[in-house]
Amino acid sequence: MKKLILILGMVLLAGCSTKFTYNNLDWLVHWYVDDYVELSDQQEKLFDQHFANWMDWHRNQELAKYVEHLKRLRSDIEKGTLTAQSIADHLWTSRQHWERLRDHVSPELAELAKNLTDDQVKSLFDELNEENDDIAEQLAEAESKSEAENEKARIADIEDGISDYIGKLSDKQQAIIKQHAPDFHGTRALWLRYRRDFQQAARALIDKRNDMPDFEAQFIALLTHPDEFRSTDYRQLQLQNTALYGRMLEQVFYTLSDKQKNKLINKIDDMISDFEYLMRND
């Protein structure tokens, strides 16, 4: 169910695909859910009703918050006031967008979970376990590589992520990334442990759904408090990585050429335009 919330978060996709993604989210979600659970006609009808309500709420109440946030980000960039602290603030605001979405849909997801059959529950968690095994294999493959190879891959990932927004990186920008890359902590193994623990707790709850009068309340609490399943080490490393990423982006920001800065602003303007269009057209 947590992964279903993630697909709902696809509305945050940037670029020219935003309007297409948003307006076809019902189809995309059905396509995604079918990979995990085959819903009955009655379950699908109930899901469609909930989904229509979620979309109305999101279009009428959330998109304006995204636009306001993006305009503040644009202002920071134009004024040259994008610092490590302001980057951290923007990341926190983005997290709040996600949490509002998660909290809003959780009650209906709990209702849907309560009405799953035993076969559907088995199908869902069998698929999730297969995904976990695939992730574990990827981790083992990464661990078999040298530190130099993994660092090279990390640098490439960071460079790709940043160049998507500002274009080709200068030598100085690449040097900044290479300077910071060794200090990032790998958290994928800790994330997988968190993912498995969360899923195990969800499975334990769902297996008792017919014998628990307060099942839906407990399942909502599970969905809306996922941090309880993150280890102390995982949370600390996440905070350290986020702070490091902010410091790195601040340094990169002050090396932007006019062309790169304009590309970044245009990217944000496109997102604002898409969201404003979606607010006007339901």
PDB file of C-alpha atoms in Angstrom:
ATOM      1  CA  MET A   1       0.000   0.000   0.000  1.00  0.00           C
ATOM      2  CA  LYS A   2       2.862   2.368   0.671  1.00  0.00           C
ATOM      3  CA  LYS A   3       4.029   1.838  -2.898  1.00  0.00           C
ATOM      4  CA  LEU A   4       0.565   2.777  -4.128  1.00  0.00           C
ATOM      5  CA  ILE A   5       0.979   6.144  -2.409  1.00  0.00           C
ATOM      6  CA  LEU A   6       4.281   6.535  -4.229  1.00  0.00           C
ATOM      7  CA  ILE A   7       2.614   6.160  -7.611  1.00  0.00           C
ATOM      8  CA  LEU A   8       0.136   8.837  -6.580  1.00  0.00           C
ATOM      9  CA  GLY A   9       3.145  11.045  -5.966  1.00  0.00           C
ATOM     10  CA  MET A  10       3.965  10.927  -9.667  1.00  0.00           C
ATOM     11  CA  VAL A  11       2.124  14.232  -9.975  1.00  0.00           C
ATOM     12  CA  LEU A  12       5.387  15.816  -8.874  1.00  0.00           C
ATOM     13  CA  LEU A  13       7.158  14.757 -12.061  1.00  0.00           C
ATOM     14  CA  ALA A  14       8.867  17.651 -13.753  1.00  0.00           C
ATOM     15  CA  GLY A  15       8.956  18.686 -17.386  1.00  0.00           C
ATOM     16  CA  CYS A  16       6.603  18.308 -20.309  1.00  0.00           C
ATOM     17  CA  SER A  17       5.246  14.987 -18.995  1.00  0.00           C
ATOM     18  CA  THR A  18       3.574  16.590 -15.974  1.00  0.00           C
ATOM     19  CA  LYS A  19       0.192  17.303 -17.582  1.00  0.00           C
ATOM     20  CA  PHE A  20       0.098  13.955 -19.351  1.00  0.00           C
ATOM     21  CA  THR A  21       1.007  12.088 -16.179  1.00  0.00           C
ATOM     22  CA  TYR A  22      -1.510  13.943 -14.052  1.00  0.00           C
ATOM     23  CA  ASN A  23      -4.401  13.615 -16.478  1.00  0.00           C
ATOM     24  CA  ASN A  24      -3.706   9.921 -17.017  1.00  0.00           C
ATOM     25  CA  LEU A  25      -2.921   9.056 -13.417  1.00  0.00           C
ATOM     26  CA  ASP A  26      -6.051   6.919 -13.059  1.00  0.00           C
ATOM     27  CA  TRP A  27      -4.870   4.677 -15.907  1.00  0.00           C
ATOM     28  CA  LEU A  28      -1.299   4.605 -14.611  1.00  0.00           C
ATOM     29  CA  VAL A  29      -2.397   3.646 -11.105  1.00  0.00           C
ATOM     30  CA  HIS A  30      -4.633   0.851 -12.405  1.00  0.00           C
ATOM     31  CA  TRP A  31      -1.759  -0.436 -14.523  1.00  0.00           C
ATOM     32  CA  TYR A  32       0.521  -0.340 -11.480  1.00  0.00           C
ATOM     33  CA  VAL A  33      -1.902  -1.956  -9.042  1.00  0.00           C
ATOM     34  CA  ASP A  34      -2.586  -4.789 -11.482  1.00  0.00           C
ATOM     35  CA  ASP A  35       1.054  -5.839 -11.103  1.00  0.00           C
ATOM     36  CA  TYR A  36       0.415  -6.548  -7.429  1.00  0.00           C
ATOM     37  CA  VAL A  37      -3.273  -7.318  -6.881  1.00  0.00           C
ATOM     38  CA  GLU A  38      -6.093  -8.289  -9.223  1.00  0.00           C
ATOM     39  CA  LEU A  39      -9.068  -6.352  -7.873  1.00  0.00           C
ATOM     40  CA  SER A  40     -12.618  -7.629  -8.101  1.00  0.00           C
ATOM     41  CA  ASP A  41     -15.215  -5.515  -9.908  1.00  0.00           C
ATOM     42  CA  GLN A  42     -16.590  -4.294  -6.577  1.00  0.00           C
ATOM     43  CA  GLN A  43     -13.121  -3.461  -5.236  1.00  0.00           C
ATOM     44  CA  GLU A  44     -12.225  -1.652  -8.444  1.00  0.00           C
ATOM     45  CA  LYS A  45     -15.421   0.401  -8.282  1.00  0.00           C
ATOM     46  CA  LEU A  46     -14.661   1.402  -4.691  1.00  0.00           C
ATOM     47  CA  PHE A  47     -11.081   2.265  -5.594  1.00  0.00           C
ATOM     48  CA  ASP A  48     -12.239   4.412  -8.524  1.00  0.00           C
ATOM     49  CA  GLN A  49     -14.579   6.345  -6.235  1.00  0.00           C
ATOM     50  CA  HIS A  50     -11.799   7.014  -3.760  1.00  0.00           C
ATOM     51  CA  PHE A  51      -9.391   7.941  -6.525  1.00  0.00           C
ATOM     52  CA  ALA A  52     -11.784  10.481  -8.018  1.00  0.00           C
ATOM     53  CA  ASN A  53     -12.114  12.113  -4.597  1.00  0.00           C
ATOM     54  CA  TRP A  54      -8.350  12.158  -4.128  1.00  0.00           C
ATOM     55  CA  MET A  55      -7.857  13.857  -7.477  1.00  0.00           C
ATOM     56  CA  ASP A  56     -10.497  16.507  -6.724  1.00  0.00           C
ATOM     57  CA  TRP A  57      -8.853  17.250  -3.391  1.00  0.00           C
ATOM     58  CA  HIS A  58      -5.391  17.355  -4.888  1.00  0.00           C
ATOM     59  CA  ARG A  59      -6.325  19.586  -7.807  1.00  0.00           C
ATOM     60  CA  ASN A  60      -8.336  21.997  -5.661  1.00  0.00           C
ATOM     61  CA  GLN A  61      -6.135  22.191  -2.576  1.00  0.00           C
ATOM     62  CA  GLU A  62      -2.610  20.919  -3.265  1.00  0.00           C
ATOM     63  CA  LEU A  63      -1.544  22.211  -6.662  1.00  0.00           C
ATOM     64  CA  ALA A  64      -1.683  25.818  -5.475  1.00  0.00           C
ATOM     65  CA  LYS A  65       0.760  24.893  -2.697  1.00  0.00           C
ATOM     66  CA  TYR A  66       3.151  23.433  -5.273  1.00  0.00           C
ATOM     67  CA  VAL A  67       2.944  26.605  -7.360  1.00  0.00           C
ATOM     68  CA  GLU A  68       3.602  28.821  -4.344  1.00  0.00           C
ATOM     69  CA  HIS A  69       6.569  26.692  -3.342  1.00  0.00           C
ATOM     70  CA  LEU A  70       8.059  26.713  -6.841  1.00  0.00           C
ATOM     71  CA  LYS A  71       7.703  30.497  -7.030  1.00  0.00           C
ATOM     72  CA  ARG A  72       9.644  30.841  -3.778  1.00  0.00           C
ATOM     73  CA  LEU A  73      12.337  28.559  -5.144  1.00  0.00           C
ATOM     74  CA  ARG A  74      12.454  30.596  -8.352  1.00  0.00           C
ATOM     75  CA  SER A  75      12.794  33.797  -6.325  1.00  0.00           C
ATOM     76  CA  ASP A  76      15.726  32.372  -4.335  1.00  0.00           C
ATOM     77  CA  ILE A  77      17.468  31.450  -7.573  1.00  0.00           C
ATOM     78  CA  GLU A  78      16.864  34.813  -9.223  1.00  0.00           C
ATOM     79  CA  LYS A  79      18.007  36.752  -6.156  1.00  0.00           C
ATOM     80  CA  GLY A  80      21.071  34.568  -5.710  1.00  0.00           C
ATOM     81  CA  THR A  81      20.039  33.614  -2.176  1.00  0.00           C
ATOM     82  CA  LEU A  82      19.998  29.835  -2.603  1.00  0.00           C
ATOM     83  CA  THR A  83      22.062  28.573   0.332  1.00  0.00           C
ATOM     84  CA  ALA A  84      22.549  25.212   1.992  1.00  0.00           C
ATOM     85  CA  GLN A  85      19.977  26.227   4.592  1.00  0.00           C
ATOM     86  CA  SER A  86      17.395  27.415   2.058  1.00  0.00           C
ATOM     87  CA  ILE A  87      17.933  24.217   0.062  1.00  0.00           C
ATOM     88  CA  ALA A  88      17.256  22.234   3.242  1.00  0.00           C
ATOM     89  CA  ASP A  89      14.089  24.302   3.764  1.00  0.00           C
ATOM     90  CA  HIS A  90      12.904  23.580   0.226  1.00  0.00           C
ATOM     91  CA  LEU A  91      13.562  19.870   0.681  1.00  0.00           C
ATOM     92  CA  TRP A  92      11.561  19.951   3.905  1.00  0.00           C
ATOM     93  CA  THR A  93       8.673  21.718   2.166  1.00  0.00           C
ATOM     94  CA  SER A  94       8.755  19.056  -0.562  1.00  0.00           C
ATOM     95  CA  ARG A  95       8.562  16.391   2.124  1.00  0.00           C
ATOM     96  CA  GLN A  96       5.498  18.114   3.578  1.00  0.00           C
ATOM     97  CA  HIS A  97       3.786  17.970   0.166  1.00  0.00           C
ATOM     98  CA  TRP A  98       4.393  14.237   0.135  1.00  0.00           C
ATOM     99  CA  GLU A  99       3.221  13.742   3.729  1.00  0.00           C
ATOM    100  CA  ARG A 100      -0.049  15.607   3.147  1.00  0.00           C
ATOM    101  CA  LEU A 101      -0.771  13.347   0.184  1.00  0.00           C
ATOM    102  CA  ARG A 102       0.119  10.233   2.168  1.00  0.00           C
ATOM    103  CA  ASP A 103      -1.997  11.236   5.143  1.00  0.00           C
ATOM    104  CA  HIS A 104      -4.970  12.166   2.982  1.00  0.00           C
ATOM    105  CA  VAL A 105      -5.202   8.869   1.118  1.00  0.00           C
ATOM    106  CA  SER A 106      -4.296   6.600   4.047  1.00  0.00           C
ATOM    107  CA  PRO A 107      -7.844   6.174   5.479  1.00  0.00           C
ATOM    108  CA  GLU A 108      -9.191   4.905   2.160  1.00  0.00           C
ATOM    109  CA  LEU A 109      -6.147   2.687   1.628  1.00  0.00           C
ATOM    110  CA  ALA A 110      -6.819   1.160   5.046  1.00  0.00           C
ATOM    111  CA  GLU A 111     -10.412   0.479   3.971  1.00  0.00           C
ATOM    112  CA  LEU A 112      -9.189  -1.174   0.781  1.00  0.00           C
ATOM    113  CA  ALA A 113      -6.649  -3.243   2.719  1.00  0.00           C
ATOM    114  CA  LYS A 114      -9.363  -4.474   5.071  1.00  0.00           C
ATOM    115  CA  ASN A 115     -11.345  -5.841   2.119  1.00  0.00           C
ATOM    116  CA  LEU A 116      -8.512  -7.753   0.445  1.00  0.00           C
ATOM    117  CA  THR A 117      -8.932 -11.498   0.169  1.00  0.00           C
ATOM    118  CA  ASP A 118      -6.291 -13.891   1.487  1.00  0.00           C
ATOM    119  CA  ASP A 119      -5.229 -14.690  -2.087  1.00  0.00           C
ATOM    120  CA  GLN A 120      -4.855 -10.986  -2.861  1.00  0.00           C
ATOM    121  CA  VAL A 121      -2.774 -10.434   0.257  1.00  0.00           C
ATOM    122  CA  LYS A 122      -0.515 -13.346  -0.714  1.00  0.00           C
ATOM    123  CA  SER A 123      -0.141 -11.978  -4.249  1.00  0.00           C
ATOM    124  CA  LEU A 124       0.742  -8.517  -2.977  1.00  0.00           C
ATOM    125  CA  PHE A 125       3.430  -9.617  -0.537  1.00  0.00           C
ATOM    126  CA  ASP A 126       4.842 -12.296  -2.838  1.00  0.00           C
ATOM    127  CA  GLU A 127       5.456  -9.547  -5.404  1.00  0.00           C
ATOM    128  CA  LEU A 128       6.996  -7.248  -2.801  1.00  0.00           C
ATOM    129  CA  ASN A 129       9.278 -10.036  -1.564  1.00  0.00           C
ATOM    130  CA  GLU A 130      10.455 -10.679  -5.122  1.00  0.00           C
ATOM    131  CA  GLU A 131      11.296  -6.996  -5.448  1.00  0.00           C
ATOM    132  CA  ASN A 132      13.194  -7.108  -2.162  1.00  0.00           C
ATOM    133  CA  ASP A 133      15.210 -10.088  -3.408  1.00  0.00           C
ATOM    134  CA  ASP A 134      16.059  -8.197  -6.597  1.00  0.00           C
ATOM    135  CA  ILE A 135      17.224  -5.204  -4.560  1.00  0.00           C
ATOM    136  CA  ALA A 136      19.337  -7.489  -2.349  1.00  0.00           C
ATOM    137  CA  GLU A 137      20.986  -8.927  -5.467  1.00  0.00           C
ATOM    138  CA  GLN A 138      21.786  -5.420  -6.709  1.00  0.00           C
ATOM    139  CA  LEU A 139      23.300  -4.594  -3.317  1.00  0.00           C
ATOM    140  CA  ALA A 140      25.438  -7.724  -3.390  1.00  0.00           C
ATOM    141  CA  GLU A 141      26.636  -6.825  -6.878  1.00  0.00           C
ATOM    142  CA  ALA A 142      27.563  -3.310  -5.720  1.00  0.00           C
ATOM    143  CA  GLU A 143      29.403  -4.692  -2.690  1.00  0.00           C
ATOM    144  CA  SER A 144      31.467  -6.936  -4.964  1.00  0.00           C
ATOM    145  CA  LYS A 145      32.815  -3.877  -6.768  1.00  0.00           C
ATOM    146  CA  SER A 146      35.735  -1.794  -5.580  1.00  0.00           C
ATOM    147  CA  GLU A 147      35.241   1.455  -3.696  1.00  0.00           C
ATOM    148  CA  ALA A 148      36.658   3.313  -6.690  1.00  0.00           C
ATOM    149  CA  GLU A 149      34.037   1.759  -8.988  1.00  0.00           C
ATOM    150  CA  ASN A 150      31.184   2.571  -6.623  1.00  0.00           C
ATOM    151  CA  GLU A 151      32.431   6.129  -6.156  1.00  0.00           C
ATOM    152  CA  LYS A 152      32.601   6.595  -9.911  1.00  0.00           C
ATOM    153  CA  ALA A 153      28.999   5.410 -10.214  1.00  0.00           C
ATOM    154  CA  ARG A 154      27.940   7.740  -7.383  1.00  0.00           C
ATOM    155  CA  ILE A 155      29.576  10.716  -9.097  1.00  0.00           C
ATOM    156  CA  ALA A 156      27.868   9.837 -12.378  1.00  0.00           C
ATOM    157  CA  ASP A 157      24.465   9.628 -10.663  1.00  0.00           C
ATOM    158  CA  ILE A 158      24.930  13.024  -8.992  1.00  0.00           C
ATOM    159  CA  GLU A 159      26.147  14.638 -12.195  1.00  0.00           C
ATOM    160  CA  ASP A 160      23.218  13.230 -14.170  1.00  0.00           C
ATOM    161  CA  GLY A 161      20.711  14.476 -11.599  1.00  0.00           C
ATOM    162  CA  ILE A 162      22.105  18.008 -11.576  1.00  0.00           C
ATOM    163  CA  SER A 163      22.700  18.277 -15.334  1.00  0.00           C
ATOM    164  CA  ASP A 164      19.031  17.437 -15.939  1.00  0.00           C
ATOM    165  CA  TYR A 165      18.226  20.870 -14.512  1.00  0.00           C
ATOM    166  CA  ILE A 166      21.148  23.072 -15.569  1.00  0.00           C
ATOM    167  CA  GLY A 167      22.619  21.376 -18.628  1.00  0.00           C
ATOM    168  CA  LYS A 168      26.225  20.379 -19.245  1.00  0.00           C
ATOM    169  CA  LEU A 169      28.408  20.767 -16.157  1.00  0.00           C
ATOM    170  CA  SER A 170      31.560  22.861 -16.171  1.00  0.00           C
ATOM    171  CA  ASP A 171      34.914  21.478 -15.055  1.00  0.00           C
ATOM    172  CA  LYS A 172      34.599  23.436 -11.811  1.00  0.00           C
ATOM    173  CA  GLN A 173      31.146  22.011 -11.106  1.00  0.00           C
ATOM    174  CA  GLN A 174      32.380  18.493 -11.778  1.00  0.00           C
ATOM    175  CA  ALA A 175      35.279  19.129  -9.388  1.00  0.00           C
ATOM    176  CA  ILE A 176      32.855  20.239  -6.648  1.00  0.00           C
ATOM    177  CA  ILE A 177      30.850  17.042  -7.058  1.00  0.00           C
ATOM    178  CA  LYS A 178      33.984  14.859  -7.018  1.00  0.00           C
ATOM    179  CA  GLN A 179      35.134  16.628  -3.859  1.00  0.00           C
ATOM    180  CA  HIS A 180      31.902  15.850  -2.002  1.00  0.00           C
ATOM    181  CA  ALA A 181      31.024  12.437  -3.440  1.00  0.00           C
ATOM    182  CA  PRO A 182      33.327  10.391  -1.138  1.00  0.00           C
ATOM    183  CA  ASP A 183      31.608  11.856   1.930  1.00  0.00           C
ATOM    184  CA  PHE A 184      28.146  10.544   1.066  1.00  0.00           C
ATOM    185  CA  HIS A 185      27.124   7.493   3.086  1.00  0.00           C
ATOM    186  CA  GLY A 186      25.571   4.494   1.377  1.00  0.00           C
ATOM    187  CA  THR A 187      22.129   3.865   2.874  1.00  0.00           C
ATOM    188  CA  ARG A 188      20.601   1.398   0.437  1.00  0.00           C
ATOM    189  CA  ALA A 189      21.140  -1.624   2.705  1.00  0.00           C
ATOM    190  CA  LEU A 190      19.571   0.246   5.624  1.00  0.00           C
ATOM    191  CA  TRP A 191      16.714   1.331   3.357  1.00  0.00           C
ATOM    192  CA  LEU A 192      16.093  -2.298   2.352  1.00  0.00           C
ATOM    193  CA  ARG A 193      16.010  -3.306   6.022  1.00  0.00           C
ATOM    194  CA  TYR A 194      13.501  -0.528   6.692  1.00  0.00           C
ATOM    195  CA  ARG A 195      11.415  -1.590   3.680  1.00  0.00           C
ATOM    196  CA  ARG A 196      11.291  -5.198   4.828  1.00  0.00           C
ATOM    197  CA  ASP A 197      10.443  -4.261   8.425  1.00  0.00           C
ATOM    198  CA  PHE A 198       7.648  -1.957   7.253  1.00  0.00           C
ATOM    199  CA  GLN A 199       6.211  -4.618   4.960  1.00  0.00           C
ATOM    200  CA  GLN A 200       6.439  -7.238   7.682  1.00  0.00           C
ATOM    201  CA  ALA A 201       4.461  -4.996  10.040  1.00  0.00           C
ATOM    202  CA  ALA A 202       1.896  -4.317   7.313  1.00  0.00           C
ATOM    203  CA  ARG A 203       1.524  -8.037   6.608  1.00  0.00           C
ATOM    204  CA  ALA A 204       1.081  -8.830  10.301  1.00  0.00           C
ATOM    205  CA  LEU A 205      -1.691  -6.251  10.559  1.00  0.00           C
ATOM    206  CA  ILE A 206      -3.474  -7.279   7.370  1.00  0.00           C
ATOM    207  CA  ASP A 207      -3.398 -10.948   8.369  1.00  0.00           C
ATOM    208  CA  LYS A 208      -5.412 -10.014  11.500  1.00  0.00           C
ATOM    209  CA  ARG A 209      -7.753  -7.586   9.712  1.00  0.00           C
ATOM    210  CA  ASN A 210     -10.882  -9.656  10.290  1.00  0.00           C
ATOM    211  CA  ASP A 211     -10.223 -10.063  14.017  1.00  0.00           C
ATOM    212  CA  MET A 212      -9.296  -6.466  14.860  1.00  0.00           C
ATOM    213  CA  PRO A 213     -12.130  -3.982  15.434  1.00  0.00           C
ATOM    214  CA  ASP A 214      -9.614  -1.142  15.209  1.00  0.00           C
ATOM    215  CA  PHE A 215      -7.755  -2.501  12.180  1.00  0.00           C
ATOM    216  CA  GLU A 216      -8.284   0.567  10.022  1.00  0.00           C
ATOM    217  CA  ALA A 217      -7.063   2.943  12.748  1.00  0.00           C
ATOM    218  CA  GLN A 218      -3.941   0.836  13.292  1.00  0.00           C
ATOM    219  CA  PHE A 219      -3.265   0.571   9.569  1.00  0.00           C
ATOM    220  CA  ILE A 220      -3.600   4.327   9.137  1.00  0.00           C
ATOM    221  CA  ALA A 221      -1.113   4.793  11.996  1.00  0.00           C
ATOM    222  CA  LEU A 222       1.278   2.411  10.228  1.00  0.00           C
ATOM    223  CA  LEU A 223       1.048   4.272   6.905  1.00  0.00           C
ATOM    224  CA  THR A 224       1.391   7.715   8.438  1.00  0.00           C
ATOM    225  CA  HIS A 225       4.310   6.931  10.782  1.00  0.00           C
ATOM    226  CA  PRO A 226       6.838   5.077   8.611  1.00  0.00           C
ATOM    227  CA  ASP A 227       9.809   6.720  10.348  1.00  0.00           C
ATOM    228  CA  GLU A 228       9.237   4.411  13.301  1.00  0.00           C
ATOM    229  CA  PHE A 229      10.651   1.600  11.154  1.00  0.00           C
ATOM    230  CA  ARG A 230      13.828   3.467  10.208  1.00  0.00           C
ATOM    231  CA  SER A 231      16.790   2.592  12.387  1.00  0.00           C
ATOM    232  CA  THR A 232      18.651   5.311  14.284  1.00  0.00           C
ATOM    233  CA  ASP A 233      21.684   4.773  12.018  1.00  0.00           C
ATOM    234  CA  TYR A 234      19.528   5.122   8.918  1.00  0.00           C
ATOM    235  CA  ARG A 235      17.911   8.363  10.102  1.00  0.00           C
ATOM    236  CA  GLN A 236      21.264   9.863  11.110  1.00  0.00           C
ATOM    237  CA  LEU A 237      22.908   8.997   7.793  1.00  0.00           C
ATOM    238  CA  GLN A 238      19.938  10.420   5.900  1.00  0.00           C
ATOM    239  CA  LEU A 239      20.298  13.705   7.766  1.00  0.00           C
ATOM    240  CA  GLN A 240      24.052  13.801   7.128  1.00  0.00           C
ATOM    241  CA  ASN A 241      23.601  13.072   3.426  1.00  0.00           C
ATOM    242  CA  THR A 242      20.893  15.713   3.089  1.00  0.00           C
ATOM    243  CA  ALA A 243      23.060  18.345   4.778  1.00  0.00           C
ATOM    244  CA  LEU A 244      26.027  17.395   2.589  1.00  0.00           C
ATOM    245  CA  TYR A 245      23.882  17.548  -0.542  1.00  0.00           C
ATOM    246  CA  GLY A 246      22.718  21.037   0.400  1.00  0.00           C
ATOM    247  CA  ARG A 247      26.288  22.263   0.892  1.00  0.00           C
ATOM    248  CA  MET A 248      27.324  20.773  -2.420  1.00  0.00           C
ATOM    249  CA  LEU A 249      24.382  22.323  -4.297  1.00  0.00           C
ATOM    250  CA  GLU A 250      25.110  25.722  -2.739  1.00  0.00           C
ATOM    251  CA  GLN A 251      28.653  25.596  -4.112  1.00  0.00           C
ATOM    252  CA  VAL A 252      27.431  24.463  -7.520  1.00  0.00           C
ATOM    253  CA  PHE A 253      24.785  27.210  -7.564  1.00  0.00           C
ATOM    254  CA  TYR A 254      27.357  29.982  -7.237  1.00  0.00           C
ATOM    255  CA  THR A 255      29.232  28.638 -10.267  1.00  0.00           C
ATOM    256  CA  LEU A 256      26.228  28.668 -12.613  1.00  0.00           C
ATOM    257  CA  SER A 257      26.658  30.400 -15.927  1.00  0.00           C
ATOM    258  CA  ASP A 258      23.868  32.668 -17.165  1.00  0.00           C
ATOM    259  CA  LYS A 259      22.869  29.930 -19.592  1.00  0.00           C
ATOM    260  CA  GLN A 260      22.658  27.321 -16.830  1.00  0.00           C
ATOM    261  CA  LYS A 261      20.733  29.644 -14.534  1.00  0.00           C
ATOM    262  CA  ASN A 262      18.238  30.454 -17.277  1.00  0.00           C
ATOM    263  CA  LYS A 263      17.772  26.759 -18.016  1.00  0.00           C
ATOM    264  CA  LEU A 264      17.039  26.086 -14.352  1.00  0.00           C
ATOM    265  CA  ILE A 265      14.560  28.961 -14.126  1.00  0.00           C
ATOM    266  CA  ASN A 266      12.864  27.885 -17.363  1.00  0.00           C
ATOM    267  CA  LYS A 267      12.541  24.368 -15.964  1.00  0.00           C
ATOM    268  CA  ILE A 268      10.795  25.733 -12.884  1.00  0.00           C
ATOM    269  CA  ASP A 269       8.613  28.037 -14.989  1.00  0.00           C
ATOM    270  CA  ASP A 270       7.492  25.047 -17.050  1.00  0.00           C
ATOM    271  CA  MET A 271       6.462  23.222 -13.877  1.00  0.00           C
ATOM    272  CA  ILE A 272       4.584  26.266 -12.610  1.00  0.00           C
ATOM    273  CA  SER A 273       2.827  26.634 -15.949  1.00  0.00           C
ATOM    274  CA  ASP A 274       1.840  22.958 -15.952  1.00  0.00           C
ATOM    275  CA  PHE A 275       0.431  23.075 -12.447  1.00  0.00           C
ATOM    276  CA  GLU A 276      -1.478  26.297 -13.115  1.00  0.00           C
ATOM    277  CA  TYR A 277      -2.920  24.725 -16.263  1.00  0.00           C
ATOM    278  CA  LEU A 278      -4.029  21.679 -14.280  1.00  0.00           C
ATOM    279  CA  MET A 279      -5.655  23.922 -11.667  1.00  0.00           C
ATOM    280  CA  ARG A 280      -7.756  25.586 -14.380  1.00  0.00           C
ATOM    281  CA  ASN A 281      -8.645  22.439 -16.328  1.00  0.00           C
ATOM    282  CA  ASP A 282     -10.251  19.495 -14.573  1.00  0.00           C
TER     283      ASP A 282
END
